[in-house]
Amino acid sequence: MNAAAPALRLHWSPGACSLVPHVALEAVRTVYGTPYAENRVLLHEREHLTPAFLAINPRHQVPVLEVDGAPLTQVTAIIGYLDDRFPLAALLPAAGPARWRALATLAWMNNTVHPHHTRLFRAERFGGEAGAEHVRTVAREAFAKALAEIDALYAGAGGGYLHGDAPDAADVYALALWRWAGLRGLDRGGLGAFGAAMRRLVEVPPVRTVMAREEIDLG
Ligand SMILES: N[C@@H](CCC(=O)N[C@@H](CS)C(=O)NCC(=O)O)C(=O)O
């Protein structure tokens, strides 16, 4: 491994799943002093569809982490890379069953829960004009069920976080999902343990710093 610090540049969008690597990079900067450059990509302004961004990620999605100029995509891969390169930042539990459970939770959020939200938010992309309402209804139900599952995980954590006493990347993903639920008008009233954990999480310094930069709140 190259001992010199890599040049890191994150492409992110306010409140998107790029929140997870954004907070991770802030934790790395705090612990290691390694700086990172950033590029805000406004999805609602269609900045992810510009030739400049498509040259970096032809799949037109954030996050992208450029490592010494080479683009790395997918939240799970970016967190895996950063955790490997900067273990003291504690982006995932260090070892043992908690580490693999954290990776499993992160993967589930990314490949299952997040797409439920995408179908709810962008139903017309999946159902066309004729089927959008049905896609929205099914996606809302699936998303709500997943949120209840996350609430049960926090309830079982006894005042801690998903995989121990300290938050990891999966807790930050939970924060993104929590905000999206609010933005889409889901009833979060019954998710008491989830909400309590999120109110604690936003006080953790790297999370607070990044939320201020992204100009987002708990919603
Ligand atoms: N599995 C992907 C999900 C990425 C994703 O869905 N990004 C959304 C924002 S949260 C995006 O950029 N959407 C724009 C688009 O798909 O055109 C990852 O981990 O990077």
Coordinates of N, CA and C and ligand atoms in Angstrom, one line a residue:
M1 N 0.8 -1.2 0.0 CA 0.0 0.0 0.0 C 0.9 1.3 0.0
N2 N 0.4 2.2 -0.8 CA 1.2 3.5 -0.8 C 1.1 4.2 0.5
A3 N 2.2 4.5 1.1 CA 2.2 5.1 2.5 C 1.7 6.6 2.4
A4 N 2.0 7.2 1.2 CA 1.6 8.6 1.1 C 0.0 8.7 1.1
A5 N -0.5 9.8 1.7 CA -1.9 10.0 1.8 C -2.5 10.1 0.4
P6 N -3.6 9.4 0.0 CA -4.1 9.5 -1.3 C -4.8 10.9 -1.5
A7 N -4.9 11.3 -2.7 CA -5.7 12.5 -3.0 C -7.2 12.1 -3.1
L8 N -8.0 12.6 -2.2 CA -9.4 12.2 -2.2 C -10.3 13.3 -2.6
R9 N -11.3 13.0 -3.4 CA -12.3 14.0 -3.9 C -13.7 13.3 -3.9
L10 N -14.6 13.8 -3.1 CA -16.0 13.2 -3.1 C -16.9 14.1 -3.9
H11 N -17.7 13.4 -4.7 CA -18.9 14.0 -5.4 C -20.1 13.7 -4.6
W12 N -20.8 14.7 -4.1 CA -22.0 14.4 -3.2 C -23.1 15.3 -3.6
S13 N -24.3 14.9 -3.1 CA -25.5 15.8 -3.3 C -26.1 15.9 -1.9
P14 N -26.7 17.1 -1.6 CA -27.3 17.3 -0.3 C -28.3 16.3 0.1
G15 N -28.1 15.6 1.2 CA -29.1 14.7 1.8 C -29.2 13.4 1.1
A16 N -28.4 13.1 0.0 CA -28.4 11.9 -0.7 C -27.6 10.8 0.1
C17 N -27.6 9.6 -0.5 CA -26.8 8.5 0.2 C -25.3 8.8 0.3
S18 N -24.9 9.9 -0.5 CA -23.5 10.3 -0.4 C -23.2 10.9 1.0
L19 N -24.2 11.1 1.8 CA -24.0 11.5 3.2 C -23.1 10.5 3.9
V20 N -23.2 9.2 3.6 CA -22.5 8.2 4.3 C -21.0 8.4 4.1
P21 N -20.5 8.4 2.8 CA -19.0 8.6 2.6 C -18.6 10.0 3.0
H22 N -19.5 11.0 2.9 CA -19.2 12.4 3.3 C -18.8 12.4 4.8
V23 N -19.7 11.8 5.6 CA -19.4 11.8 7.1 C -18.1 10.9 7.3
A24 N -18.0 9.9 6.6 CA -16.8 9.0 6.8 C -15.5 9.8 6.5
L25 N -15.5 10.6 5.4 CA -14.3 11.4 5.1 C -14.0 12.5 6.1
E26 N -15.1 13.0 6.7 CA -14.9 14.0 7.8 C -14.3 13.3 9.0
A27 N -14.7 12.1 9.3 CA -14.1 11.3 10.4 C -12.7 11.0 10.1
V28 N -12.3 10.7 8.9 CA -11.0 10.4 8.5 C -10.1 11.7 8.7
R29 N -10.7 12.8 8.2 CA -10.0 14.1 8.3 C -9.7 14.4 9.8
T30 N -10.7 14.2 10.7 CA -10.6 14.5 12.1 C -9.5 13.6 12.7
V31 N -9.5 12.3 12.4 CA -8.6 11.3 13.1 C -7.2 11.4 12.5
Y32 N -7.1 11.4 11.1 CA -5.8 11.3 10.5 C -5.2 12.7 10.0
G33 N -6.1 13.7 9.9 CA -5.6 15.0 9.4 C -5.6 14.9 7.9
T34 N -6.1 13.9 7.2 CA -6.1 13.8 5.8 C -7.2 14.6 5.2
P35 N -6.8 15.6 4.4 CA -7.9 16.5 3.8 C -8.6 15.8 2.6
Y36 N -9.7 16.3 2.2 CA -10.4 15.8 1.0 C -11.0 17.0 0.3
A37 N -11.1 16.8 -1.0 CA -11.7 17.8 -1.8 C -13.2 17.4 -2.0
E38 N -14.0 18.3 -2.4 CA -15.4 17.8 -2.6 C -16.1 18.6 -3.8
N39 N -17.1 18.0 -4.3 CA -17.8 18.6 -5.4 C -19.3 18.4 -5.2
R40 N -20.0 19.5 -4.9 CA -21.5 19.3 -4.7 C -22.2 19.2 -6.1
V41 N -23.0 18.1 -6.2 CA -23.7 17.8 -7.4 C -25.2 18.0 -7.1
L42 N -25.8 19.0 -7.7 CA -27.3 19.2 -7.4 C -28.1 18.3 -8.3
L43 N -28.7 17.3 -7.8 CA -29.5 16.4 -8.6 C -30.7 17.1 -9.2
H44 N -31.4 17.9 -8.4 CA -32.6 18.6 -8.9 C -32.2 19.6 -10.0
E45 N -31.0 20.0 -10.1 CA -30.5 20.9 -11.2 C -30.0 20.1 -12.3
R46 N -30.0 18.7 -12.2 CA -29.6 17.8 -13.2 C -28.1 17.9 -13.5
E47 N -27.3 18.3 -12.5 CA -25.9 18.4 -12.6 C -25.2 17.0 -12.8
H48 N -25.9 15.9 -12.4 CA -25.4 14.6 -12.6 C -25.5 14.1 -14.0
L49 N -26.2 14.9 -14.8 CA -26.3 14.5 -16.2 C -25.5 15.3 -17.2
T50 N -24.6 16.2 -16.6 CA -23.7 17.0 -17.4 C -22.6 16.1 -18.0
P51 N -22.0 16.5 -19.1 CA -20.9 15.7 -19.7 C -19.8 15.6 -18.7
A52 N -19.5 16.6 -17.9 CA -18.4 16.6 -17.0 C -18.6 15.5 -15.9
F53 N -19.8 15.4 -15.4 CA -20.1 14.4 -14.4 C -20.2 13.0 -15.0
L54 N -20.8 12.9 -16.1 CA -20.9 11.6 -16.8 C -19.6 11.0 -17.1
A55 N -18.6 11.9 -17.3 CA -17.2 11.4 -17.6 C -16.6 10.7 -16.4
I56 N -17.1 11.1 -15.2 CA -16.6 10.6 -13.9 C -17.4 9.3 -13.6
N57 N -18.8 9.4 -13.7 CA -19.6 8.3 -13.5 C -20.7 8.2 -14.5
P58 N -20.5 7.3 -15.5 CA -21.5 7.2 -16.6 C -22.9 6.7 -16.1
R59 N -22.9 6.2 -14.9 CA -24.2 5.7 -14.3 C -25.0 6.9 -13.6
H60 N -24.4 8.1 -13.8 CA -25.0 9.4 -13.3 C -25.5 9.3 -11.8
Q61 N -24.7 8.8 -11.0 CA -25.1 8.7 -9.6 C -24.0 9.2 -8.7
V62 N -24.4 9.8 -7.6 CA -23.5 10.1 -6.4 C -23.8 9.0 -5.4
P63 N -22.8 8.6 -4.6 CA -21.5 9.2 -4.5 C -20.5 8.6 -5.5
V64 N -19.5 9.5 -5.7 CA -18.2 9.0 -6.4 C -17.1 9.5 -5.5
L65 N -16.2 8.6 -5.2 CA -14.9 9.1 -4.5 C -13.8 8.9 -5.5
E66 N -13.2 10.0 -5.9 CA -12.0 9.9 -6.7 C -10.8 9.7 -5.8
V67 N -10.1 8.6 -6.0 CA -8.8 8.3 -5.2 C -7.7 8.4 -6.2
D68 N -6.9 9.4 -5.9 CA -5.7 9.7 -6.8 C -6.3 9.8 -8.3
G69 N -7.4 10.4 -8.5 CA -8.0 10.6 -9.8 C -8.8 9.4 -10.4
A70 N -8.8 8.3 -9.7 CA -9.6 7.1 -10.2 C -10.9 7.1 -9.4
P71 N -12.0 7.1 -10.2 CA -13.3 7.1 -9.6 C -13.7 5.7 -8.9
L72 N -14.2 5.8 -7.7 CA -14.7 4.6 -7.0 C -16.2 4.9 -6.7
T73 N -17.1 4.0 -7.1 CA -18.5 4.2 -6.8 C -19.0 3.2 -5.8
Q74 N -20.3 3.3 -5.5 CA -21.0 2.4 -4.5 C -20.6 2.7 -3.1
V75 N -21.6 3.0 -2.3 CA -21.4 3.4 -0.9 C -20.6 2.2 -0.2
T76 N -21.0 1.0 -0.4 CA -20.4 -0.1 0.4 C -18.9 -0.2 0.0
A77 N -18.6 0.0 -1.3 CA -17.2 -0.1 -1.7 C -16.4 1.0 -1.2
I78 N -17.0 2.2 -1.2 CA -16.2 3.4 -0.8 C -15.9 3.3 0.7
I79 N -17.0 2.9 1.5 CA -16.7 2.7 2.9 C -15.7 1.6 3.2
G80 N -15.8 0.5 2.4 CA -14.8 -0.6 2.6 C -13.4 -0.1 2.3
Y81 N -13.2 0.7 1.2 CA -11.9 1.3 0.9 C -11.4 2.2 2.0
L82 N -12.3 3.1 2.5 CA -11.8 4.1 3.5 C -11.5 3.4 4.8
D83 N -12.3 2.4 5.2 CA -12.1 1.7 6.4 C -10.8 0.9 6.4
D84 N -10.5 0.3 5.2 CA -9.3 -0.4 5.0 C -8.0 0.5 5.1
R85 N -8.2 1.7 4.5 CA -7.0 2.6 4.4 C -6.9 3.4 5.7
F86 N -8.0 3.6 6.4 CA -8.0 4.5 7.6 C -8.7 3.8 8.7
P87 N -8.1 2.7 9.2 CA -8.8 1.9 10.2 C -9.1 2.6 11.5
L88 N -8.3 3.6 11.9 CA -8.5 4.3 13.2 C -9.7 5.2 13.2
A89 N -10.2 5.5 12.0 CA -11.4 6.3 11.9 C -12.7 5.6 12.4
A90 N -12.6 4.3 12.6 CA -13.7 3.5 13.1 C -15.0 3.6 12.3
L91 N -14.9 3.5 11.0 CA -16.0 3.7 10.1 C -16.9 2.4 10.2
L92 N -16.3 1.3 10.6 CA -17.0 0.0 10.8 C -16.4 -0.6 12.1
P93 N -17.1 -1.4 12.8 CA -16.5 -2.1 13.9 C -15.2 -2.8 13.5
A94 N -14.2 -2.8 14.4 CA -12.8 -3.2 14.0 C -12.7 -4.7 13.6
A95 N -13.4 -5.6 14.3 CA -13.2 -7.0 14.0 C -14.4 -7.8 14.6
G96 N -14.4 -9.1 14.3 CA -15.4 -10.0 15.0 C -16.8 -9.9 14.3
P97 N -17.7 -10.5 14.9 CA -19.1 -10.6 14.4 C -19.7 -9.2 14.1
A98 N -19.4 -8.2 15.0 CA -20.0 -6.9 14.8 C -19.6 -6.3 13.4
R99 N -18.4 -6.6 13.0 CA -17.9 -6.0 11.7 C -18.7 -6.6 10.6
W100 N -18.9 -7.9 10.6 CA -19.7 -8.5 9.5 C -21.1 -8.1 9.5
R101 N -21.7 -8.0 10.7 CA -23.1 -7.6 10.9 C -23.2 -6.1 10.3
A102 N -22.2 -5.3 10.6 CA -22.3 -3.9 10.1 C -22.3 -3.9 8.6
L103 N -21.4 -4.7 8.0 CA -21.3 -4.7 6.6 C -22.7 -5.3 6.0
A104 N -23.2 -6.2 6.7 CA -24.5 -6.8 6.2 C -25.6 -5.7 6.3
T105 N -25.7 -5.0 7.4 CA -26.7 -3.9 7.5 C -26.5 -2.9 6.4
L106 N -25.2 -2.5 6.2 CA -24.9 -1.4 5.2 C -25.4 -1.9 3.8
A107 N -25.0 -3.2 3.5 CA -25.4 -3.7 2.2 C -26.9 -3.8 2.0
W108 N -27.6 -4.2 3.1 CA -29.1 -4.3 3.1 C -29.7 -2.9 2.9
M109 N -29.2 -1.9 3.6 CA -29.8 -0.6 3.4 C -29.6 -0.1 2.0
N110 N -28.4 -0.4 1.5 CA -28.0 0.1 0.1 C -28.7 -0.6 -1.0
N111 N -28.9 -1.9 -0.8 CA -29.4 -2.7 -2.0 C -30.9 -3.0 -1.9
T112 N -31.5 -2.8 -0.7 CA -32.9 -3.1 -0.5 C -33.7 -1.9 0.0
V113 N -33.3 -1.3 1.1 CA -34.2 -0.3 1.7 C -34.1 1.0 0.8
H114 N -32.9 1.3 0.4 CA -32.8 2.5 -0.5 C -33.6 2.4 -1.8
P115 N -33.5 1.3 -2.5 CA -34.4 1.1 -3.7 C -35.9 1.2 -3.4
H116 N -36.3 0.8 -2.2 CA -37.8 1.0 -1.9 C -38.1 2.5 -2.0
H117 N -37.1 3.3 -1.4 CA -37.4 4.7 -1.4 C -37.3 5.3 -2.8
T118 N -36.4 4.8 -3.6 CA -36.2 5.3 -5.0 C -37.5 5.0 -5.8
R119 N -38.1 3.9 -5.6 CA -39.4 3.6 -6.3 C -40.5 4.4 -5.8
L120 N -40.5 4.8 -4.5 CA -41.5 5.7 -3.9 C -41.3 7.1 -4.5
F121 N -40.1 7.5 -4.5 CA -39.8 8.9 -4.9 C -39.9 9.1 -6.4
R122 N -39.5 8.1 -7.2 CA -39.5 8.2 -8.7 C -40.4 7.1 -9.3
A123 N -41.6 6.9 -8.8 CA -42.5 5.8 -9.2 C -42.7 5.8 -10.7
E124 N -42.8 7.0 -11.3 CA -43.1 7.0 -12.8 C -41.9 6.4 -13.6
R125 N -40.7 6.3 -13.1 CA -39.6 5.7 -13.8 C -39.8 4.2 -13.8
F126 N -40.5 3.7 -12.8 CA -40.6 2.2 -12.7 C -42.0 1.7 -13.3
G127 N -43.0 2.5 -13.1 CA -44.4 2.1 -13.5 C -44.9 2.8 -14.7
G128 N -44.2 3.8 -15.2 CA -44.7 4.6 -16.3 C -45.9 5.4 -15.8
E129 N -46.5 6.1 -16.7 CA -47.6 6.9 -16.2 C -48.8 6.1 -15.7
A130 N -49.0 5.0 -16.4 CA -50.2 4.1 -16.0 C -49.9 3.4 -14.7
G131 N -48.7 3.0 -14.4 CA -48.5 2.1 -13.2 C -47.9 2.9 -12.0
A132 N -47.6 4.2 -12.2 CA -46.9 4.9 -11.1 C -47.5 4.8 -9.8
E133 N -48.9 4.9 -9.7 CA -49.6 5.0 -8.5 C -49.4 3.6 -7.7
H134 N -49.5 2.6 -8.5 CA -49.4 1.2 -7.9 C -48.0 1.0 -7.4
V135 N -46.9 1.4 -8.2 CA -45.6 1.3 -7.7 C -45.4 2.1 -6.4
R136 N -45.9 3.3 -6.4 CA -45.8 4.2 -5.2 C -46.4 3.5 -4.0
T137 N -47.6 2.9 -4.1 CA -48.2 2.3 -3.0 C -47.4 1.1 -2.4
V138 N -47.0 0.2 -3.4 CA -46.2 -0.9 -2.9 C -44.9 -0.5 -2.3
A139 N -44.2 0.5 -2.9 CA -42.9 0.9 -2.4 C -43.0 1.6 -1.0
R140 N -44.1 2.4 -0.9 CA -44.3 3.0 0.4 C -44.5 2.0 1.6
E141 N -45.2 0.9 1.3 CA -45.4 -0.1 2.2 C -44.1 -0.9 2.6
A142 N -43.4 -1.2 1.5 CA -42.1 -1.9 1.7 C -41.1 -1.0 2.5
F143 N -41.1 0.3 2.1 CA -40.1 1.2 2.8 C -40.5 1.3 4.3
A144 N -41.8 1.5 4.6 CA -42.3 1.6 6.0 C -41.9 0.3 6.8
K145 N -42.1 -0.8 6.1 CA -41.8 -2.1 6.8 C -40.3 -2.1 7.2
A146 N -39.4 -1.7 6.2 CA -38.0 -1.7 6.5 C -37.6 -0.7 7.6
L147 N -38.3 0.4 7.6 CA -38.0 1.4 8.7 C -38.4 0.9 10.0
A148 N -39.5 0.1 10.1 CA -39.9 -0.5 11.3 C -38.9 -1.6 11.8
E149 N -38.3 -2.2 10.8 CA -37.2 -3.2 11.1 C -36.0 -2.5 11.7
I150 N -35.7 -1.3 11.2 CA -34.6 -0.6 11.7 C -34.9 -0.1 13.1
D151 N -36.1 0.3 13.3 CA -36.6 0.8 14.6 C -36.4 -0.4 15.6
A152 N -36.7 -1.6 15.2 CA -36.6 -2.7 16.1 C -35.1 -3.0 16.5
L153 N -34.2 -2.8 15.5 CA -32.8 -2.9 15.7 C -32.3 -1.9 16.8
Y154 N -32.8 -0.7 16.6 CA -32.4 0.3 17.6 C -33.0 0.0 19.0
A155 N -34.2 -0.4 19.0 CA -34.9 -0.8 20.3 C -34.1 -1.9 21.0
G156 N -33.5 -2.8 20.2 CA -32.7 -3.9 20.8 C -31.3 -3.5 21.2
A157 N -30.9 -2.3 20.7 CA -29.6 -1.8 21.0 C -29.5 -1.2 22.3
G158 N -30.6 -1.0 23.0 CA -30.6 -0.5 24.4 C -29.9 0.8 24.6
G159 N -30.2 1.8 23.7 CA -29.6 3.1 23.9 C -28.3 3.3 23.2
G160 N -27.8 2.2 22.5 CA -26.5 2.3 21.8 C -26.9 2.5 20.3
Y161 N -25.9 2.1 19.5 CA -26.1 2.2 18.0 C -26.3 0.8 17.4
L162 N -26.4 0.7 16.1 CA -26.8 -0.6 15.5 C -25.8 -1.7 15.8
H163 N -24.5 -1.4 15.9 CA -23.6 -2.5 16.1 C -22.7 -2.3 17.3
G164 N -23.1 -1.5 18.3 CA -22.3 -1.3 19.5 C -22.6 0.1 20.1
D165 N -21.6 0.5 20.9 CA -21.8 1.8 21.6 C -21.5 3.0 20.7
A166 N -20.7 2.7 19.7 CA -20.3 3.8 18.8 C -21.1 3.7 17.5
P167 N -21.4 4.9 16.9 CA -22.0 4.8 15.5 C -21.0 4.4 14.5
D168 N -21.5 3.7 13.4 CA -20.7 3.3 12.3 C -21.4 3.8 11.0
A169 N -20.9 3.4 9.9 CA -21.4 3.9 8.6 C -22.9 3.5 8.4
A170 N -23.3 2.4 9.0 CA -24.7 1.9 8.8 C -25.6 2.9 9.6
D171 N -25.2 3.4 10.7 CA -26.0 4.4 11.4 C -26.2 5.6 10.6
V172 N -25.2 6.0 9.9 CA -25.3 7.2 9.0 C -26.2 7.0 7.9
Y173 N -26.2 5.7 7.3 CA -27.1 5.4 6.3 C -28.5 5.5 6.8
A174 N -28.7 5.0 8.1 CA -30.0 5.0 8.7 C -30.5 6.5 8.8
L175 N -29.6 7.4 9.0 CA -29.9 8.8 9.1 C -30.5 9.3 7.8
A176 N -29.8 8.9 6.7 CA -30.3 9.3 5.4 C -31.7 8.8 5.1
L177 N -32.0 7.5 5.5 CA -33.3 6.9 5.3 C -34.3 7.6 6.2
W178 N -33.9 7.9 7.4 CA -34.9 8.6 8.3 C -35.3 9.9 7.7
R179 N -34.4 10.7 7.2 CA -34.7 12.0 6.6 C -35.7 11.8 5.4
W180 N -35.3 10.8 4.5 CA -36.2 10.6 3.3 C -37.6 10.2 3.8
A181 N -37.7 9.4 4.8 CA -39.1 9.0 5.3 C -39.9 10.3 5.6
G182 N -39.2 11.2 6.3 CA -39.9 12.5 6.7 C -40.2 13.3 5.4
L183 N -39.3 13.4 4.5 CA -39.5 14.1 3.3 C -40.7 13.6 2.4
R184 N -40.9 12.2 2.5 CA -41.9 11.6 1.7 C -43.2 11.5 2.5
G185 N -43.2 12.1 3.7 CA -44.5 12.2 4.5 C -44.9 10.9 5.2
L186 N -43.9 10.0 5.4 CA -44.2 8.8 6.1 C -44.4 9.1 7.6
D187 N -45.3 8.4 8.3 CA -45.5 8.6 9.7 C -44.3 8.0 10.5
R188 N -43.5 8.8 11.1 CA -42.4 8.3 11.9 C -42.7 8.2 13.4
G189 N -44.0 8.5 13.7 CA -44.4 8.6 15.1 C -44.1 7.3 15.9
G190 N -44.3 6.2 15.2 CA -44.2 4.9 15.9 C -42.7 4.4 16.0
L191 N -41.8 5.2 15.4 CA -40.4 4.7 15.3 C -39.6 5.4 16.4
G192 N -40.0 5.2 17.7 CA -39.4 5.9 18.8 C -37.9 5.7 19.0
A193 N -37.5 4.4 19.0 CA -36.1 4.1 19.2 C -35.2 4.6 18.1
F194 N -35.7 4.5 16.9 CA -35.0 5.0 15.7 C -34.8 6.5 15.8
G195 N -35.9 7.2 16.1 CA -35.8 8.7 16.2 C -34.9 9.1 17.3
A196 N -34.9 8.4 18.4 CA -34.0 8.8 19.6 C -32.5 8.6 19.1
A197 N -32.3 7.5 18.4 CA -30.9 7.3 18.0 C -30.4 8.4 17.0
M198 N -31.3 8.8 16.1 CA -31.0 9.8 15.1 C -30.7 11.2 15.8
R199 N -31.5 11.5 16.8 CA -31.3 12.7 17.6 C -29.9 12.7 18.3
R200 N -29.5 11.5 18.7 CA -28.1 11.4 19.3 C -27.1 11.5 18.2
L201 N -27.3 10.8 17.1 CA -26.3 10.8 16.1 C -26.0 12.2 15.5
V202 N -27.0 13.0 15.4 CA -26.7 14.3 14.7 C -25.9 15.2 15.6
E203 N -25.6 14.8 16.9 CA -24.8 15.6 17.8 C -23.3 15.1 17.7
V204 N -23.1 14.0 17.0 CA -21.7 13.5 16.9 C -20.9 14.4 15.9
P205 N -19.8 14.9 16.3 CA -19.1 16.0 15.6 C -19.0 15.8 14.0
P206 N -18.5 14.7 13.5 CA -18.4 14.7 12.0 C -19.8 14.7 11.3
V207 N -20.8 14.1 12.0 CA -22.1 14.2 11.4 C -22.7 15.6 11.5
R208 N -22.4 16.3 12.6 CA -22.9 17.7 12.7 C -22.3 18.6 11.7
T209 N -20.9 18.4 11.5 CA -20.2 19.2 10.5 C -20.7 19.0 9.1
V210 N -20.9 17.8 8.7 CA -21.4 17.5 7.4 C -22.8 17.9 7.1
M211 N -23.7 17.7 8.1 CA -25.1 18.2 7.9 C -25.1 19.7 7.8
A212 N -24.3 20.4 8.5 CA -24.2 21.9 8.3 C -23.7 22.2 6.9
R213 N -22.7 21.5 6.4 CA -22.2 21.8 5.1 C -23.3 21.4 4.0
E214 N -24.0 20.3 4.2 CA -25.0 19.9 3.2 C -26.3 20.7 3.4
E215 N -26.3 21.5 4.5 CA -27.5 22.4 4.8 C -28.8 21.5 5.0
I216 N -28.7 20.4 5.7 CA -29.8 19.6 6.0 C -30.0 19.4 7.5
D217 N -31.3 19.0 7.9 CA -31.5 18.7 9.3 C -32.3 17.4 9.3
L218 N -32.8 17.1 10.5 CA -33.5 15.8 10.7 C -34.8 15.7 9.9
G219 N -35.4 16.9 9.7 CA -36.6 16.9 8.9 C -37.8 16.6 9.7
Ligands
LIG1 N1 -26.1 1.7 -4.9 C1 -25.7 3.1 -5.3 C2 -26.9 4.0 -5.1 C3 -26.6 5.4 -5.6 C4 -27.8 6.3 -5.7 O1 -29.0 5.8 -5.8 N2 -27.6 7.6 -5.8 C5 -28.7 8.5 -6.0 C6 -28.8 9.6 -4.9 S1 -29.1 8.8 -3.4 C7 -28.4 9.2 -7.4 O2 -27.3 9.7 -7.6 N3 -29.5 9.3 -8.2 C8 -29.4 10.0 -9.5 C9 -29.7 9.0 -10.6 O3 -29.9 7.8 -10.4 O4 -29.9 9.5 -11.8 C10 -24.5 3.5 -4.5 O5 -24.3 2.9 -3.4 O6 -23.8 4.4 -5.0

